[in-house]
PDB file of C-alpha atoms in Angstrom:
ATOM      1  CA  UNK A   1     -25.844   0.016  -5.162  1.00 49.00           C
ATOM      2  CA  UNK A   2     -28.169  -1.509  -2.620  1.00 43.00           C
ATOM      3  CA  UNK A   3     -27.598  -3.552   0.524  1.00 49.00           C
ATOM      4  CA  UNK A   4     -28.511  -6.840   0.547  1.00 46.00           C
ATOM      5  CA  UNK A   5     -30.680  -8.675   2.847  1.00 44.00           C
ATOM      6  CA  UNK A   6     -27.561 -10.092   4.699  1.00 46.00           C
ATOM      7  CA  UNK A   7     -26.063  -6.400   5.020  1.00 55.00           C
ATOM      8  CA  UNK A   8     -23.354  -7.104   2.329  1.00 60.00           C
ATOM      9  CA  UNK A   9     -23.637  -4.671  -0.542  1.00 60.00           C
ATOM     10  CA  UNK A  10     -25.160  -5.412  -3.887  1.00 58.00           C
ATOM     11  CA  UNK A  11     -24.763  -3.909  -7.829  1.00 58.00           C
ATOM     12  CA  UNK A  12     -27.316  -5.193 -10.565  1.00 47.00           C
ATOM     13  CA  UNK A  13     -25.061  -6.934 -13.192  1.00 47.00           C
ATOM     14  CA  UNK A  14     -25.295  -4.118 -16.742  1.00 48.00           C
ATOM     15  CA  UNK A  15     -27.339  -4.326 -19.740  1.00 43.00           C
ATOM     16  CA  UNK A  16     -30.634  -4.518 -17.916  1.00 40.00           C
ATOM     17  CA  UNK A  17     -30.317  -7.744 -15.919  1.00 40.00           C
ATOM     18  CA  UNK A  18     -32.014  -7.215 -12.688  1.00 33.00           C
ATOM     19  CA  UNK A  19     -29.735  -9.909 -11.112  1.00 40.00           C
ATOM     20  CA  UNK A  20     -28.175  -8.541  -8.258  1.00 42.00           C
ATOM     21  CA  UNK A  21     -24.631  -9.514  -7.323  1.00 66.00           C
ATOM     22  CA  UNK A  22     -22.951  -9.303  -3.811  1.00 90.00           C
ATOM     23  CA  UNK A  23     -20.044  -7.221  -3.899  1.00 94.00           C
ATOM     24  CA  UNK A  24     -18.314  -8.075  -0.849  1.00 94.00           C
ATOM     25  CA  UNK A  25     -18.409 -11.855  -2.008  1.00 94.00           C
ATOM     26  CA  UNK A  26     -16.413 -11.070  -5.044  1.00 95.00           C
ATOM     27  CA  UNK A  27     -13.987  -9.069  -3.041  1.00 96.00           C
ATOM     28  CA  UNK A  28     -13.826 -11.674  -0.782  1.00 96.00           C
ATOM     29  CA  UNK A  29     -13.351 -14.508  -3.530  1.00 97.00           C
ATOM     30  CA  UNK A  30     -10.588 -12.388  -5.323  1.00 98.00           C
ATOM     31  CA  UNK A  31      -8.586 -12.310  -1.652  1.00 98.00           C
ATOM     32  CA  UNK A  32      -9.439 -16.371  -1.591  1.00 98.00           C
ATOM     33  CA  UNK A  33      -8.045 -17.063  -5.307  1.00 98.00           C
ATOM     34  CA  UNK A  34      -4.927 -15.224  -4.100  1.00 98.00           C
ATOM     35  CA  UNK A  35      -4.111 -16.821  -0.803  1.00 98.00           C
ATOM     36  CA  UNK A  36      -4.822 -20.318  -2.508  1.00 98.00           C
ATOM     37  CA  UNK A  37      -2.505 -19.245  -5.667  1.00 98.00           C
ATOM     38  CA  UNK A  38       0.337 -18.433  -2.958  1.00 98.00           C
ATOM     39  CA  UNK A  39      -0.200 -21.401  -1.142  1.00 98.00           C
ATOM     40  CA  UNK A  40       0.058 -23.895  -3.808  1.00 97.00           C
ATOM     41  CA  UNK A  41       2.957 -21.643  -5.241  1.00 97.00           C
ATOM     42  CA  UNK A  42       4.834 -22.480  -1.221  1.00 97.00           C
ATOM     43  CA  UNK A  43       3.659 -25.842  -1.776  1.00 97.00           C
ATOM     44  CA  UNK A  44       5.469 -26.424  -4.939  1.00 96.00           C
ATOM     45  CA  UNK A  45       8.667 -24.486  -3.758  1.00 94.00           C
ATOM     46  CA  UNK A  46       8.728 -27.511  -0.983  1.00 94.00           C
ATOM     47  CA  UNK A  47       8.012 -29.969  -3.757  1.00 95.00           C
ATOM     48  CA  UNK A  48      11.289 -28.567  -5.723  1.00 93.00           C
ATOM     49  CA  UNK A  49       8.676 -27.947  -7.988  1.00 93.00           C
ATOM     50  CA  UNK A  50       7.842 -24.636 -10.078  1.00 91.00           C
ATOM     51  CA  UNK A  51       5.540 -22.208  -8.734  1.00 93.00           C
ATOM     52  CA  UNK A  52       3.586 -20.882 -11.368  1.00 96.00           C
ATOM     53  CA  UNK A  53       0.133 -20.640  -9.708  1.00 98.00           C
ATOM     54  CA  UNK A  54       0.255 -16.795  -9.085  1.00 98.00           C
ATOM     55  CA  UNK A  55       1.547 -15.958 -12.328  1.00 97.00           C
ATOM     56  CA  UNK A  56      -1.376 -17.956 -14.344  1.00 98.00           C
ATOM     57  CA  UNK A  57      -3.799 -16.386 -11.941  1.00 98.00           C
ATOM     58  CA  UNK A  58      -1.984 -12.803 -12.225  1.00 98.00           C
ATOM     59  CA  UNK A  59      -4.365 -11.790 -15.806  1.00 98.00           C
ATOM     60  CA  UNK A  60      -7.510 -12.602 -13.671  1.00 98.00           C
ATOM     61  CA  UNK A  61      -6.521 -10.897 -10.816  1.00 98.00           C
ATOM     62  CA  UNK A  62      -5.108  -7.657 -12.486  1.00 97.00           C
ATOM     63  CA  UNK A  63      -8.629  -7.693 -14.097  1.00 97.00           C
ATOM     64  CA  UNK A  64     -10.867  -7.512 -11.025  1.00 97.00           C
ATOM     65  CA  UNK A  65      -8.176  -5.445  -9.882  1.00 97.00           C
ATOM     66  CA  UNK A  66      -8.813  -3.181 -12.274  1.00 96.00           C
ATOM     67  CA  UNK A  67     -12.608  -2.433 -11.633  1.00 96.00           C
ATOM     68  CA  UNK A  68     -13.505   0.621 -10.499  1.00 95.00           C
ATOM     69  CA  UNK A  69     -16.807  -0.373  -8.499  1.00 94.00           C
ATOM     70  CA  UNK A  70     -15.263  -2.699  -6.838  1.00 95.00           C
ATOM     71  CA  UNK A  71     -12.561  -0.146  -5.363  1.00 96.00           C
ATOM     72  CA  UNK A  72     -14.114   0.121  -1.986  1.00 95.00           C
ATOM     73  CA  UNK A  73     -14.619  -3.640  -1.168  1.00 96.00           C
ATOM     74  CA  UNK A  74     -11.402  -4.364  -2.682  1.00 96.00           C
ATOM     75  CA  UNK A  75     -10.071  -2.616   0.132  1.00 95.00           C
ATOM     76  CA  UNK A  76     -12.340  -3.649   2.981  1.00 94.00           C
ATOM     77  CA  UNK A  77     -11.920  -7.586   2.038  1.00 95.00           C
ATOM     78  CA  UNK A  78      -8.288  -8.060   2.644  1.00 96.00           C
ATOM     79  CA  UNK A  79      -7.353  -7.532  -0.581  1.00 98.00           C
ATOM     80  CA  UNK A  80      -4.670  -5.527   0.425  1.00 98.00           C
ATOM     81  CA  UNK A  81      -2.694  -7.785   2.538  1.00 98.00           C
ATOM     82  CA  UNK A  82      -3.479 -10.194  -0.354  1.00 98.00           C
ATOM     83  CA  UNK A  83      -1.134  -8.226  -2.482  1.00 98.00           C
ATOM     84  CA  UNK A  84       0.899  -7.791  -0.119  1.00 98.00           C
ATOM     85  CA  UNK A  85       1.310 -11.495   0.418  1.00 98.00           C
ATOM     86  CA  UNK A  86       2.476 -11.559  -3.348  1.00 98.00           C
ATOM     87  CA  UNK A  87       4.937  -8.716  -2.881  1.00 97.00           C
ATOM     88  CA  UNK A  88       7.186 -10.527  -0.499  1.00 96.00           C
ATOM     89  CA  UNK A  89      10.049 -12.773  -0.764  1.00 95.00           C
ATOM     90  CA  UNK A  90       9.375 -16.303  -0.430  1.00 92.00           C
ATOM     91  CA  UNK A  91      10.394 -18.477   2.174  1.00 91.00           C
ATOM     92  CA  UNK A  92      13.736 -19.121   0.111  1.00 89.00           C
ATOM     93  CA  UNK A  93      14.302 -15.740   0.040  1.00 90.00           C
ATOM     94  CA  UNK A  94      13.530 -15.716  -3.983  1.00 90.00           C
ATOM     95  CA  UNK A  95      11.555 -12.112  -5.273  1.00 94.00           C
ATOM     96  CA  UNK A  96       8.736 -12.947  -7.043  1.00 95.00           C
ATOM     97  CA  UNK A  97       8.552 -12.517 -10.944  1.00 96.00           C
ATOM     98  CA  UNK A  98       9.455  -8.865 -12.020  1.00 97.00           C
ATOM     99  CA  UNK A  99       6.183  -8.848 -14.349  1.00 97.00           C
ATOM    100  CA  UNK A 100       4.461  -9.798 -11.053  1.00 98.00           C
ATOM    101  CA  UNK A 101       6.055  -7.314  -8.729  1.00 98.00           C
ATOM    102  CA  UNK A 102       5.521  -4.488 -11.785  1.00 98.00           C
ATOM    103  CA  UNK A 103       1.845  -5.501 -12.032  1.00 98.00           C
ATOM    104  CA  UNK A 104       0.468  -5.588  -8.686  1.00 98.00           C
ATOM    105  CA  UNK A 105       2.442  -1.972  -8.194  1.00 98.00           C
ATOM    106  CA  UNK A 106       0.305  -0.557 -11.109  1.00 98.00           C
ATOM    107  CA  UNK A 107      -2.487  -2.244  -9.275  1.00 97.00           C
ATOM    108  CA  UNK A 108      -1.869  -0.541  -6.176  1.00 97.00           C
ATOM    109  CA  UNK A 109      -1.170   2.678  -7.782  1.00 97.00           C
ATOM    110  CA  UNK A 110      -5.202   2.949  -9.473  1.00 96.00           C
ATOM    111  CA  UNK A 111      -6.969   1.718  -5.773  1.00 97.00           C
ATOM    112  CA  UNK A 112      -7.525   5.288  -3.676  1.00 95.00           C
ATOM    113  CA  UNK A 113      -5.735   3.795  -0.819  1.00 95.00           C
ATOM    114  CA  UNK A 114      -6.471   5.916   2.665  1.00 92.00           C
ATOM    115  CA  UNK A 115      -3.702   6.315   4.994  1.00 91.00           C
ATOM    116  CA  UNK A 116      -5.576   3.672   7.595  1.00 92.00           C
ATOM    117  CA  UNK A 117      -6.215   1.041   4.743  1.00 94.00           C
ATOM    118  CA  UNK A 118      -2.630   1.248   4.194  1.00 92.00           C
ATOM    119  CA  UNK A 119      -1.463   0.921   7.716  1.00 91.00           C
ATOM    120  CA  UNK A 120      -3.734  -2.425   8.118  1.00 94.00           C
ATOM    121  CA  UNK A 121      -2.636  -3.718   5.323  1.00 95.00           C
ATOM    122  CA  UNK A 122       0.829  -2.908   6.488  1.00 94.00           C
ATOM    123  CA  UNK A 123       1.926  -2.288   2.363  1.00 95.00           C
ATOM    124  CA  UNK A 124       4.732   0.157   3.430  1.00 93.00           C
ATOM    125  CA  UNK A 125       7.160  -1.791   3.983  1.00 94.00           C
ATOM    126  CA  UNK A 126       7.292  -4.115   1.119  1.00 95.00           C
ATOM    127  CA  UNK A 127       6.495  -0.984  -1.495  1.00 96.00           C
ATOM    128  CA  UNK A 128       9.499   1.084   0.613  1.00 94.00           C
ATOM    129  CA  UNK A 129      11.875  -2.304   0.059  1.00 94.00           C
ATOM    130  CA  UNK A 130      11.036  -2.339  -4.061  1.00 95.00           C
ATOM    131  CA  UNK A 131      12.080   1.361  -4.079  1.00 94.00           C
ATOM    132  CA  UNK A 132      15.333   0.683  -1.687  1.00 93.00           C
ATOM    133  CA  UNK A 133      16.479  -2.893  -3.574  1.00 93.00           C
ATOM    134  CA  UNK A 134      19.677  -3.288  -4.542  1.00 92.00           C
ATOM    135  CA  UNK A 135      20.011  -4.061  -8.736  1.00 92.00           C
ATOM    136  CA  UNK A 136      16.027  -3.875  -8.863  1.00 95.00           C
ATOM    137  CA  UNK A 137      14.442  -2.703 -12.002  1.00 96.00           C
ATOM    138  CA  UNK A 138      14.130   0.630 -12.848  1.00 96.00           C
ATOM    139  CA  UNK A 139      10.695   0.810 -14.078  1.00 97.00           C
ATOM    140  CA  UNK A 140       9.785  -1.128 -10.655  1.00 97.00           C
ATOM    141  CA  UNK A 141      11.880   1.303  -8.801  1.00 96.00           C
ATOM    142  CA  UNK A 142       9.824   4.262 -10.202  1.00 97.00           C
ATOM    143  CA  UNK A 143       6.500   2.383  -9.310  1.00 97.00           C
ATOM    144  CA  UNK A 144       7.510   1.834  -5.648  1.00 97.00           C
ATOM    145  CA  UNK A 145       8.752   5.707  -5.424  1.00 95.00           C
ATOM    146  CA  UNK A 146       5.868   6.723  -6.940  1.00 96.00           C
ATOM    147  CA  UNK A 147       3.511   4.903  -4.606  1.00 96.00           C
ATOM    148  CA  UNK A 148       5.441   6.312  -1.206  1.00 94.00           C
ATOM    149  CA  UNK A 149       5.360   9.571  -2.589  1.00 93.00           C
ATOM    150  CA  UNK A 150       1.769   9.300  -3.135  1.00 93.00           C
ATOM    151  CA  UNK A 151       1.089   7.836  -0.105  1.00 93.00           C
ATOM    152  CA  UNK A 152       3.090  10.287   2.208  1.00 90.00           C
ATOM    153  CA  UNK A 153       1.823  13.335   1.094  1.00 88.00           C
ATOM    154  CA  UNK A 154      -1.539  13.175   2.755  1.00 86.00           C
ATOM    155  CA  UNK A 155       0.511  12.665   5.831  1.00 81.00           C
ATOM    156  CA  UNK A 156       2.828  15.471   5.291  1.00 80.00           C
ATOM    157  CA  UNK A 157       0.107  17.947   4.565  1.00 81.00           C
ATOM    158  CA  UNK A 158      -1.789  16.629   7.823  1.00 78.00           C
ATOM    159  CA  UNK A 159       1.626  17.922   9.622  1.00 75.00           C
ATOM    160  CA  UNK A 160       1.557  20.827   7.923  1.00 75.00           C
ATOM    161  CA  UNK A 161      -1.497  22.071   8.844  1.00 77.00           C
ATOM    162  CA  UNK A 162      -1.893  20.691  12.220  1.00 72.00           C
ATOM    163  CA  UNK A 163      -2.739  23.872  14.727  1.00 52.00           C
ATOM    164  CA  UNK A 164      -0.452  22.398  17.602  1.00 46.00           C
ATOM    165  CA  UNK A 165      -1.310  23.999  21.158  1.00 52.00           C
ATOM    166  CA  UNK A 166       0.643  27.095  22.313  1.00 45.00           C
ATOM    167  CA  UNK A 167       0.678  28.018  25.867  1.00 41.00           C
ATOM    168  CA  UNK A 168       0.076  30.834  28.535  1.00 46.00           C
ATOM    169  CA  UNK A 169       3.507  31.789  30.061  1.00 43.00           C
ATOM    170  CA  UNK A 170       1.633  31.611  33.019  1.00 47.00           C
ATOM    171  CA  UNK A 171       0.104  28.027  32.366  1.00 48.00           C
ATOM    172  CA  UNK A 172       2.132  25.486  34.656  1.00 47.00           C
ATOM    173  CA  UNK A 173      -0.163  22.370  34.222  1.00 50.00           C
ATOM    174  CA  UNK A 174       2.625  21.425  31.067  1.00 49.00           C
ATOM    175  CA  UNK A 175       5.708  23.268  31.146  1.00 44.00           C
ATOM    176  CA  UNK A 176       7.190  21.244  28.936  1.00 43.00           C
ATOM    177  CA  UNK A 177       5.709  22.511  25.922  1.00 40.00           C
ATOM    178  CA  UNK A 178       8.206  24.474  24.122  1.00 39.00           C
ATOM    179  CA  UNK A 179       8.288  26.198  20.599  1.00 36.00           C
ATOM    180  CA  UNK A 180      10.372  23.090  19.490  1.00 38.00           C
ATOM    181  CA  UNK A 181       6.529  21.633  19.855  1.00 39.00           C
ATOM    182  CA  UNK A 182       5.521  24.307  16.853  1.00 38.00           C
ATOM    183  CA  UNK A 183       7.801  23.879  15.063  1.00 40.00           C
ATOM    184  CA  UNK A 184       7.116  20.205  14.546  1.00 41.00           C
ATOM    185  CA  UNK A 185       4.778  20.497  11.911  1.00 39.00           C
ATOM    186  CA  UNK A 186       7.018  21.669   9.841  1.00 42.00           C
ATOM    187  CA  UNK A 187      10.503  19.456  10.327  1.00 45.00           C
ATOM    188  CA  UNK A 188       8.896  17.290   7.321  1.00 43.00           C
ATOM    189  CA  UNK A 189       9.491  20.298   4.820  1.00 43.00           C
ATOM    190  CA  UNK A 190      13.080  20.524   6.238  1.00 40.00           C
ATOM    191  CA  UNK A 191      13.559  17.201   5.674  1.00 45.00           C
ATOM    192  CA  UNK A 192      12.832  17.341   2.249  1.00 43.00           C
ATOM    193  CA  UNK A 193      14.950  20.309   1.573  1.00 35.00           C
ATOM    194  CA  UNK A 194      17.695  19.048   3.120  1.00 43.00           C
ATOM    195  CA  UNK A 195      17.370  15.777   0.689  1.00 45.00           C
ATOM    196  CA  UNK A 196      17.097  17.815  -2.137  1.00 44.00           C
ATOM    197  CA  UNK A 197      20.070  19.732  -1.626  1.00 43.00           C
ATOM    198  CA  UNK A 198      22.341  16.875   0.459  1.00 41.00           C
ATOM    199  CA  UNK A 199      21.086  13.772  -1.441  1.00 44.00           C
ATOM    200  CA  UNK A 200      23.622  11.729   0.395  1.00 44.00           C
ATOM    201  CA  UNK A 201      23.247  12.742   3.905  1.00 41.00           C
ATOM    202  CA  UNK A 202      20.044  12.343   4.902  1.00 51.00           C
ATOM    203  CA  UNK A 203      17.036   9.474   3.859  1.00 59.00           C
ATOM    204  CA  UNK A 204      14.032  10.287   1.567  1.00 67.00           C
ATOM    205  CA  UNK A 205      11.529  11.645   4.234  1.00 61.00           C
ATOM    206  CA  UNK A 206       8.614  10.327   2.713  1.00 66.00           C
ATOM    207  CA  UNK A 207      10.851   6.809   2.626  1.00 74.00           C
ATOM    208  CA  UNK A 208      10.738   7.822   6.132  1.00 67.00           C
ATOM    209  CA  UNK A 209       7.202   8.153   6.780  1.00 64.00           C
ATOM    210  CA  UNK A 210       6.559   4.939   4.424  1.00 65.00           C
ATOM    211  CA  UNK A 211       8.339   2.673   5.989  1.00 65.00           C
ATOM    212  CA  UNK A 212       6.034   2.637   9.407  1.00 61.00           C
ATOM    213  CA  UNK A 213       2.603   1.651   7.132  1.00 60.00           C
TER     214      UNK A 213
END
């Protein structure tokens, strides 16, 4: 992979051809295909017509999806709110397609999604309201769940290592620091057990955590 005289990053295309191809342009054309899919798909909706642009593009979007090397710019070309675009309820409150839904979760479940891509994409929130849905599929249901656990447990192993700051009993410049402060780190754990034994009387702490990216 080389960078390109405009700064953008560039692969040579396999089997020997030396033509070199921008990959942030074809992140950034599989983001455009999207948002003009969804917006003929709203147009048609106010037509009274059906909206079937995102599920003839879906095949051609699960394939670039799908490729590995272009991962990174995938997630660096809005991409991600993209799909998340095609997660949510439409403007009539209708779900999108359930082969939709279940295919863009699979999607999202191969990208190596970072804790900050996921927070600027904001994906959280739609993923946490798959898992939560009343009378939603099962199989779509174990996709969402699957996706928040995987995406909380960097988090909860970031609070369980965290060194917080202990203090001096002579130190006065924050009194206010208490051992409730060190025991923080490890209220996440407690939540968990407390799920796991009380399933009814407490939320799903990685819902929890999920449901603010």
């Amino acid at each position: 992979r080389v960078k390109s005289a405009s700064g953008g990053r560039r692969s040579t295309l396999g089997g020997g051809d030396s033509e070199a191809v921008d990959l942030d342009e074809m992140a950034q054309a599989i983001r455009i295909q999207m948002d003009l899919a969804l917006e003929k798909d709203l147009q048609c909706l106010e037509a009274g017509e059906g909206a079937l642009h995102r599920l003839k593009l879906l095949p051609w979007v699960r394939d670039q999806l799908g490729k590995r090397h272009l991962h990174e710019v995938i997630m660096e070309n809005g991409c991600l709110e993209a799909i998340r675009r095609w997660l949510e309820p439409l403007p009539n409150r209708q779900m999108p397609t359930p082969n939709l839904r279940q295919a863009l979760l699979e999607c999202l479940a191969a990208l190596p999604i970072g804790t900050g891509q996921l927070k600027e994409a904001r994906l959280g929130p739609i993923v946490l309201f798959q898992a939560q849905r009343e009378g939603e599929l099962p199989e779509i249901k174990r996709l969402a769940n699957q996706l928040i656990m995987e995406w909380s447990r960097p988090i909860v192993e970031a609070a369980n290592r965290r060194q917080l700051p202990t203090l001096d009993a002579d130190d006065g410049d924050n009194p206010t620091m208490t051992v409730s402060h060190r025991q923080a780190p490890r209220q996440l754990q407690s939540d968990a057990f407390k799920q796991r034994n009380h399933p009814q009387g407490k939320q799903d702490p990685h819902h929890k955590i999920i449901r603010d990216f």
